[in-house]
Coordinates of C-alpha atoms and ligand atoms in Angstrom, one line a residue:
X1 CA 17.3 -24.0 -22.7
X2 CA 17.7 -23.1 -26.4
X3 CA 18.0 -19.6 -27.6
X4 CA 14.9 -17.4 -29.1
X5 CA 12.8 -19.4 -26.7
X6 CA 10.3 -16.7 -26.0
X7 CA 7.5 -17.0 -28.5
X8 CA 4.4 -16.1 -26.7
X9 CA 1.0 -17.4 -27.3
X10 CA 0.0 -15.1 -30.0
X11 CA 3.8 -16.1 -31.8
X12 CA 5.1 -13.1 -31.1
X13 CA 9.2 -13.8 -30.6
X14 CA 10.0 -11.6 -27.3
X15 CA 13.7 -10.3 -27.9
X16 CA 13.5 -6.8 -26.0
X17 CA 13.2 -6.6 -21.8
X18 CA 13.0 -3.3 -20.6
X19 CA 14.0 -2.9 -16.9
X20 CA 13.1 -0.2 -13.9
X21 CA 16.5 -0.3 -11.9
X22 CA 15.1 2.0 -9.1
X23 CA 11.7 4.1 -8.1
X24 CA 13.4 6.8 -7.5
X25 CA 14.0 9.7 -9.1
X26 CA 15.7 13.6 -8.5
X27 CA 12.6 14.6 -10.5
X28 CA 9.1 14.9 -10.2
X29 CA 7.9 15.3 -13.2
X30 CA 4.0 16.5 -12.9
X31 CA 2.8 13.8 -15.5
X32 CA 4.7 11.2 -13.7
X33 CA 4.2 11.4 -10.0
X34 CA 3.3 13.5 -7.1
X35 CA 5.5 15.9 -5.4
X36 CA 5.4 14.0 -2.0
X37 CA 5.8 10.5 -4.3
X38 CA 6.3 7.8 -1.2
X39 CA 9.2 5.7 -2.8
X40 CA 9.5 2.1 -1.6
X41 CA 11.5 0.1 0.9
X42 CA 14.9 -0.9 -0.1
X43 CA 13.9 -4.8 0.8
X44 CA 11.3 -5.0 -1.5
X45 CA 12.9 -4.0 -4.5
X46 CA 15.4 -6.3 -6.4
X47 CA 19.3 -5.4 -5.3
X48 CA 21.5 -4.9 -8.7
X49 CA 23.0 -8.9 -8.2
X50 CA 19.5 -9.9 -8.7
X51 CA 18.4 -7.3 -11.7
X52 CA 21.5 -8.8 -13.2
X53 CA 20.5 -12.3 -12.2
X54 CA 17.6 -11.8 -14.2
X55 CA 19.0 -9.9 -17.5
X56 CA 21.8 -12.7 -17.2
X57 CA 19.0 -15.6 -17.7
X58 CA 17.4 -13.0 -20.1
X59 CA 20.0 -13.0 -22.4
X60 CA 20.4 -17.0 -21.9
X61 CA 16.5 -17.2 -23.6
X62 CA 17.4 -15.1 -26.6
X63 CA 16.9 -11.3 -25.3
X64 CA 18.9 -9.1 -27.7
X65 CA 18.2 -5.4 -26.2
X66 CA 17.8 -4.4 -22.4
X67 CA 16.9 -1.0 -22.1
X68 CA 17.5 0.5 -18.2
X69 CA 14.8 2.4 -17.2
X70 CA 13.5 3.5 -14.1
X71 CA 12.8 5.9 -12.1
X72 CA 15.9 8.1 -12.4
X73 CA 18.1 4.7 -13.2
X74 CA 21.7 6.8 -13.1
X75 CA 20.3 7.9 -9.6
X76 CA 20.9 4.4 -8.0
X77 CA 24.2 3.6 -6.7
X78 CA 26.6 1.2 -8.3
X79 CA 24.6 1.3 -11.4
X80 CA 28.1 1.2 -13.6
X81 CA 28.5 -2.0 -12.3
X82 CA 25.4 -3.6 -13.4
X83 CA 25.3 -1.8 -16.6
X84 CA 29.0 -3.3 -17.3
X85 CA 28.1 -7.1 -16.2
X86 CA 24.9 -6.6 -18.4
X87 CA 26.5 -5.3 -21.7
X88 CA 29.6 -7.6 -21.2
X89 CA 26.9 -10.8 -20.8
X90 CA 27.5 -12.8 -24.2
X91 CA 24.3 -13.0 -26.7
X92 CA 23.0 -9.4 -25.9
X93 CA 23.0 -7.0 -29.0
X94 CA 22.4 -3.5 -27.3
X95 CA 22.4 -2.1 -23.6
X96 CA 20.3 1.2 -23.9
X97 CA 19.5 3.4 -21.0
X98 CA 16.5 5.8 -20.5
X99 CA 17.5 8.7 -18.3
X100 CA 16.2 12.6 -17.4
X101 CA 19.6 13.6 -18.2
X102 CA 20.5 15.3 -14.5
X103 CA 23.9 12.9 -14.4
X104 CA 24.7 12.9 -17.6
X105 CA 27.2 16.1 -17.5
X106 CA 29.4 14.1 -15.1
X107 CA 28.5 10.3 -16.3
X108 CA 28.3 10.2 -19.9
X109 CA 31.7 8.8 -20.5
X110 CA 31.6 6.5 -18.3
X111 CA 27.8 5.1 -19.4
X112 CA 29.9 4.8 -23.0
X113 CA 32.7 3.0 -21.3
X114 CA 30.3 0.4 -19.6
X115 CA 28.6 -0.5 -22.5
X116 CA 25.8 1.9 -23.2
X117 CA 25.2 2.5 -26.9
X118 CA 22.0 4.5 -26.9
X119 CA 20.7 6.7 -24.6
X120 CA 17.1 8.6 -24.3
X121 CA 17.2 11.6 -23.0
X122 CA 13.9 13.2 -21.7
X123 CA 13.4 16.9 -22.4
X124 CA 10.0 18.7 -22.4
X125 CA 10.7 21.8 -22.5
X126 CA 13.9 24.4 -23.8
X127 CA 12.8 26.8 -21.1
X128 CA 14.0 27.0 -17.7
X129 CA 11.2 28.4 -16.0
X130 CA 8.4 26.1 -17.7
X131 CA 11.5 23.2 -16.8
X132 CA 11.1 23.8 -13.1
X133 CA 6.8 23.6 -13.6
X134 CA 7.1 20.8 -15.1
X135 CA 9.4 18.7 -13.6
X136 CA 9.5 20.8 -9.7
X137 CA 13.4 21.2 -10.0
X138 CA 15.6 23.5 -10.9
X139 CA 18.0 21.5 -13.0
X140 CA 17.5 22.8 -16.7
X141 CA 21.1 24.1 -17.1
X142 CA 22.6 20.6 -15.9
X143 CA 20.3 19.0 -17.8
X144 CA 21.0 20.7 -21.3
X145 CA 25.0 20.7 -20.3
X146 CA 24.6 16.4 -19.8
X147 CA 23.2 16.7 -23.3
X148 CA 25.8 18.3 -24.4
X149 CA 28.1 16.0 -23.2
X150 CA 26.5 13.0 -24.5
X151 CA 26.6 14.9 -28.0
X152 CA 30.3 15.0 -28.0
X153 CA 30.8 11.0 -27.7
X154 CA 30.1 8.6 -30.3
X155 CA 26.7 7.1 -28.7
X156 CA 25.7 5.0 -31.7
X157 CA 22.2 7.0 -31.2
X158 CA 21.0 9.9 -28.8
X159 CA 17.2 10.4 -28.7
X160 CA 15.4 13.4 -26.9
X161 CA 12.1 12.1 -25.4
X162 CA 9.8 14.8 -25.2
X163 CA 6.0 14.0 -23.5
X164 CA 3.3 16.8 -25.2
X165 CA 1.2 17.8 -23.1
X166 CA -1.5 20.4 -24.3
X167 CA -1.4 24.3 -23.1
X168 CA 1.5 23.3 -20.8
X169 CA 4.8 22.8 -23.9
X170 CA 3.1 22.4 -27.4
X171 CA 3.7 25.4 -28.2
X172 CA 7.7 24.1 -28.2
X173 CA 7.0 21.6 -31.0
X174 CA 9.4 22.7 -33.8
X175 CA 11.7 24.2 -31.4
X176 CA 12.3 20.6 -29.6
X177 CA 12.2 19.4 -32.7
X178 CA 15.2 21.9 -34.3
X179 CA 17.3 21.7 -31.0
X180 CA 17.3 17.5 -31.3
X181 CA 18.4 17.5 -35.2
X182 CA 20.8 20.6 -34.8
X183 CA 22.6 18.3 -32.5
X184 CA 22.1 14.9 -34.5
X185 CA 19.9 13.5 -32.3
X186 CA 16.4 11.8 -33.4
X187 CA 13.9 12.8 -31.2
X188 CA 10.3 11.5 -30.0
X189 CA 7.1 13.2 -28.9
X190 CA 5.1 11.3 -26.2
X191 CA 1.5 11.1 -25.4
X192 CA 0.4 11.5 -22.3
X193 CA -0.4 7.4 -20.7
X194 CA -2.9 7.3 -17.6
X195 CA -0.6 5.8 -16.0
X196 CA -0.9 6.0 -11.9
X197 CA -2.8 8.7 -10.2
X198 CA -1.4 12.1 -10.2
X199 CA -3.3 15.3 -8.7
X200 CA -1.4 18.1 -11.0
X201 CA -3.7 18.2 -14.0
X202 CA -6.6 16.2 -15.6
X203 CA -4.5 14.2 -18.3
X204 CA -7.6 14.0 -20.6
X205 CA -7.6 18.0 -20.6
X206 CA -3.7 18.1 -21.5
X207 CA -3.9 15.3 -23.8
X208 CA -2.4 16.2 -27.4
X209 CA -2.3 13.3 -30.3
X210 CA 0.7 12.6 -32.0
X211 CA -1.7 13.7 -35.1
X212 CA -1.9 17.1 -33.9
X213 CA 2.1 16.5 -33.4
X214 CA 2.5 15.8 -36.9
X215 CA 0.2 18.5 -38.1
X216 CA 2.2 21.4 -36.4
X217 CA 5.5 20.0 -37.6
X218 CA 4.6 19.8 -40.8
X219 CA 4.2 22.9 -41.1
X220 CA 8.2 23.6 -40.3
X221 CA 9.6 20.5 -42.3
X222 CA 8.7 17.5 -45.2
X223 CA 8.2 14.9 -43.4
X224 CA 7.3 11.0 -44.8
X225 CA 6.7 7.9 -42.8
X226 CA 9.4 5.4 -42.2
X227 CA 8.8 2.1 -42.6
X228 CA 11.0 1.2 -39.6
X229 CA 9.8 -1.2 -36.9
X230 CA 10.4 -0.8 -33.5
X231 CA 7.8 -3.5 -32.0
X232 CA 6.4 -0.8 -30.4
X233 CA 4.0 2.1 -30.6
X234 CA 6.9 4.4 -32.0
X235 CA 6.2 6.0 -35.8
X236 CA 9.0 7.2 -37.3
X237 CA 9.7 9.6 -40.3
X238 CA 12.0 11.1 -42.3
X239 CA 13.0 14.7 -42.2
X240 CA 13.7 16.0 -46.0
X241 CA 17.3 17.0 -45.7
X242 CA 18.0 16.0 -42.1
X243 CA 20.0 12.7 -40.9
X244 CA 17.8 12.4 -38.4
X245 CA 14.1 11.1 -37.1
X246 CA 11.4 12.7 -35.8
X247 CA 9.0 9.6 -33.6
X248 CA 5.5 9.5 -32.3
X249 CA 4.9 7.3 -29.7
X250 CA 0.6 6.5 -29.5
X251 CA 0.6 4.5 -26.4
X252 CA -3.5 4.6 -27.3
X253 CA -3.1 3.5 -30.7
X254 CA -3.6 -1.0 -30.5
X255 CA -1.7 -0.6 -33.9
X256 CA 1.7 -1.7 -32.7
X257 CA 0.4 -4.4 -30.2
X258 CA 0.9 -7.3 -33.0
X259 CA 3.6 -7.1 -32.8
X260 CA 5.0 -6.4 -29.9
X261 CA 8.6 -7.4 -28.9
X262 CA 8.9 -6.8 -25.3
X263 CA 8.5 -7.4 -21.6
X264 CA 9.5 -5.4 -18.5
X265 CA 10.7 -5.9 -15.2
X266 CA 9.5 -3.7 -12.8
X267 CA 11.3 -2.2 -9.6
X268 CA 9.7 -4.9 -7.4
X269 CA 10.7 -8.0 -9.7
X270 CA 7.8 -8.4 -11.4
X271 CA 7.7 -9.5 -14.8
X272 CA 5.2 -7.4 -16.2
X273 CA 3.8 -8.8 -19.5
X274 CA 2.1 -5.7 -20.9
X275 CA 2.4 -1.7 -20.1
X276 CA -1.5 -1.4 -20.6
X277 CA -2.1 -4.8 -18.4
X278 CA -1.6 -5.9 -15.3
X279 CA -0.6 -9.4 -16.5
X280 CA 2.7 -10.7 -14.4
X281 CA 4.8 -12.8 -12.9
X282 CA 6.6 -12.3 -9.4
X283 CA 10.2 -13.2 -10.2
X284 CA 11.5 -11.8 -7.1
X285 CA 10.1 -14.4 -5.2
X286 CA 11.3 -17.1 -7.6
X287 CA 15.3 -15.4 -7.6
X288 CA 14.9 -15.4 -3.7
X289 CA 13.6 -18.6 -3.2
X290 CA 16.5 -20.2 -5.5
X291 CA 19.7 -18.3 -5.5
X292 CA 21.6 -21.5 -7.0
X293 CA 19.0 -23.0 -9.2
X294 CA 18.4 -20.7 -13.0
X295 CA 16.4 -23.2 -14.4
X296 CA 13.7 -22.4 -11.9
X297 CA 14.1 -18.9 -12.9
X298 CA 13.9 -19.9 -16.9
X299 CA 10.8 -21.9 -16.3
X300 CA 9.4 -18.9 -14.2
X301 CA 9.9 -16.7 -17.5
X302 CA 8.7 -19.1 -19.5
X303 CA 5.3 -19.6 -17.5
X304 CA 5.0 -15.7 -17.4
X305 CA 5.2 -15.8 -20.6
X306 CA 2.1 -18.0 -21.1
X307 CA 0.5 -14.7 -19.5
X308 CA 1.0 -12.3 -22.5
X309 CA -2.0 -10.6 -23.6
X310 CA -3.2 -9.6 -26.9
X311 CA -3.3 -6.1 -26.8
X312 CA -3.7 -2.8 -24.0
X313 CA -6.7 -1.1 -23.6
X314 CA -6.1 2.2 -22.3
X315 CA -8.6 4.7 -21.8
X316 CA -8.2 8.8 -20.7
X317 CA -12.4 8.9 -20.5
X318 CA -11.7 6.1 -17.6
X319 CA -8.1 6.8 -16.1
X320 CA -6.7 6.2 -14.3
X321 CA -7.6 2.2 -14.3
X322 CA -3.9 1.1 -14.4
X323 CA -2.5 2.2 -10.7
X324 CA 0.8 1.7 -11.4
X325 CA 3.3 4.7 -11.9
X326 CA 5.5 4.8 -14.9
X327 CA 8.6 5.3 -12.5
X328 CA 8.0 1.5 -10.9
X329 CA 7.5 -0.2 -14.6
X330 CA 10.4 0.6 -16.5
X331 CA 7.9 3.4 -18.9
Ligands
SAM401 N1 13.6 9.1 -15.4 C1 13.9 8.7 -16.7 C2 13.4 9.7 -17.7 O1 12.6 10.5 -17.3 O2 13.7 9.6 -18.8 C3 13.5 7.3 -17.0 C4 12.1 6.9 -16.5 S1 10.7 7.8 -17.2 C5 9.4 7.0 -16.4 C6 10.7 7.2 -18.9 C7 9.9 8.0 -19.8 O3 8.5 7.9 -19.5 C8 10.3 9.5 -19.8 O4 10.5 9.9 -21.2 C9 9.0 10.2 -19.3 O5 8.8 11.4 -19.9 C10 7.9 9.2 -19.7 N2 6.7 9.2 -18.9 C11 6.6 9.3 -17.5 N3 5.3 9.3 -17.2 C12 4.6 9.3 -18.3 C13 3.2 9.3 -18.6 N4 2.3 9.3 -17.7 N5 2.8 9.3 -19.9 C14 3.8 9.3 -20.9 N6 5.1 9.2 -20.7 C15 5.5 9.3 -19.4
SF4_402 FE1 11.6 11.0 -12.8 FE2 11.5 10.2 -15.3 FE3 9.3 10.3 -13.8 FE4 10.3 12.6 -14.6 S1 9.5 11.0 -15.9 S2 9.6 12.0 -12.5 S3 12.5 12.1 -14.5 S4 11.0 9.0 -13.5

């Protein structure tokens, strides 16, 4: 198999795979799932042999960045030793990580030592009280401390993640904003996805576009838009006298979706061709059915592939249409 060989249907060269490593998480954020979230059976999700089976064959077809994703990824055990076989596998560019922050305080070093050179951190809120509403646990201290400790290493790039949601944090704009470039740290504001069905709040009620985003923050700082791609439906720009970014990520906006860099794997081993789509392959089956053979698994990826689509449609008036919950698909 010869590198870059994943050019989908619409040309687009496929060189980012973004993976859930677990469905669980210490959290339970309200946007994300349910307080009394049913997680799935160990069997049916992929053991960390077979996630790195599959970033292994990855890497083989031309994949550059794997981003670990989850669930809470630094929840699952052993997950140092797939993030080390990963960022040690010849032909990959960047292991980055997506994580709530809760382990960060005790594992930042070693994420560094295994290979991790970015890391997002999710953060939605500076106060502990609002913390606990919006996420049901009462970990805001441990949180901000494992951000902290991050800050003190030389991560080639720390990102805060913060989802807006209206009436609940977007009154916290431009004090997210200050905390993320007092520390040197880009950060990103979210919007809402109707992504699986949740019972705290009606998302097309909280729903805040990154307009609005920009708006408010213009009023604090000059900002001017980047021209930096990121194959996805991140907008960057340019704080006047800051070294650091402020994002919007429009999941609703079909700008980004031409071009469009990436695949996931989800929890349960399926390749999962589009956020916004449920286009995909079952790889799981494939890995199981042929633990010796990866050339059935390359043609697998390659077929899946095939399946790409064009572009998402999501939709608040109609959410939630895609059942799947962040958590499982590697958001
Ligand atoms: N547990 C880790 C975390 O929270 O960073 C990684 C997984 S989490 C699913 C990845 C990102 O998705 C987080 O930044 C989270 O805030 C975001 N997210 C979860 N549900 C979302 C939703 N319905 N809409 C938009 N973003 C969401
Ligand atoms: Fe857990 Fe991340 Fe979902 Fe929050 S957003 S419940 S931290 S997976």
């Amino acid at each position: 198999m010869t590198t870059n060989a994943l050019i989908d249907p619409f040309g687009r060269k496929i060189d980012y795979l973004r993976i859930s490593v677990t469905d669980r998480c210490d959290f339970r954020c309200t946007y994300c799932m349910d307080e009394d979230v049913t997680f799935l059976p160990k069997e049916r999700i992929l053991s960390l042999e077979e996630i790195v089976r599959v970033a292994k064959t990855f890497i083989k077809m031309g994949t550059k960045h794997i981003r670990i994703t989850g669930g809470e990824p630094l929840v699952r055990k052993n997950i140092l030793w797939a993030l080390e076989e990963i960022a040690n596998t010849d032909g990959l560019e960047e292991l980055t990580l997506t994580t709530n922050g809760s382990q960060l305080y005790k594992m930042a070093p070693d994420l560094l030592n295994a290979g991790v050179s970015r890391i997002n951190i999710s953060l939605d809120t500076l106060k502990a009280d609002r913390f606990f509403s919006l996420t049901r646990k009462d970990k805001f201290q441990q949180v901000i401390d494992g951000i902290e400790a991050a800050s003190q290493l030389p991560f080639k790039r720390l990102k805060i993640n913060s989802v807006m949601l209206k009436n609940h944090n977007d009154d916290e704009l431009y004090d997210l904003a200050k905390f993320s470039l007092d520390r040197n740290m880009d950060i990103s504001f979210i919007e809402e996805m109707p992504l699986g069905v949740i019972t705290d709040h009606d998302r097309a009620e909280t729903y805040l576009s990154s307009d609005d985003v920009i708006e408010q923050l213009s009023q604090h700082y000059q900002l001017s838009l980047s021209d930096m791609k990121t194959g996805g439906p991140t907008r960057y720009y340019h704080v006047a006298g800051a070294n650091n970014k402020i994002g919007v990520i429009s999941p609703h906006s079909h700008n980004f979706c031409d071009t469009c860099n990436r695949v996931r794997l989800t929890v349960e081993g399926r390749l999962l061709l589009c956020l916004g789509n449920e286009h995909s392959k079952d790889l799981k089956s494939v890995i199981r059915n042929t633990t010796q053979d990866s050339g059935a698994l390359e043609s697998a990826i390659m077929e899946a592939l095939a399946l790409k689509p064009q572009q998402h449609h999501f939709d608040l008036a109609e959410a939630p249409q895609i059942l799947r919950f962040m958590s499982a698909t590697g958001g």
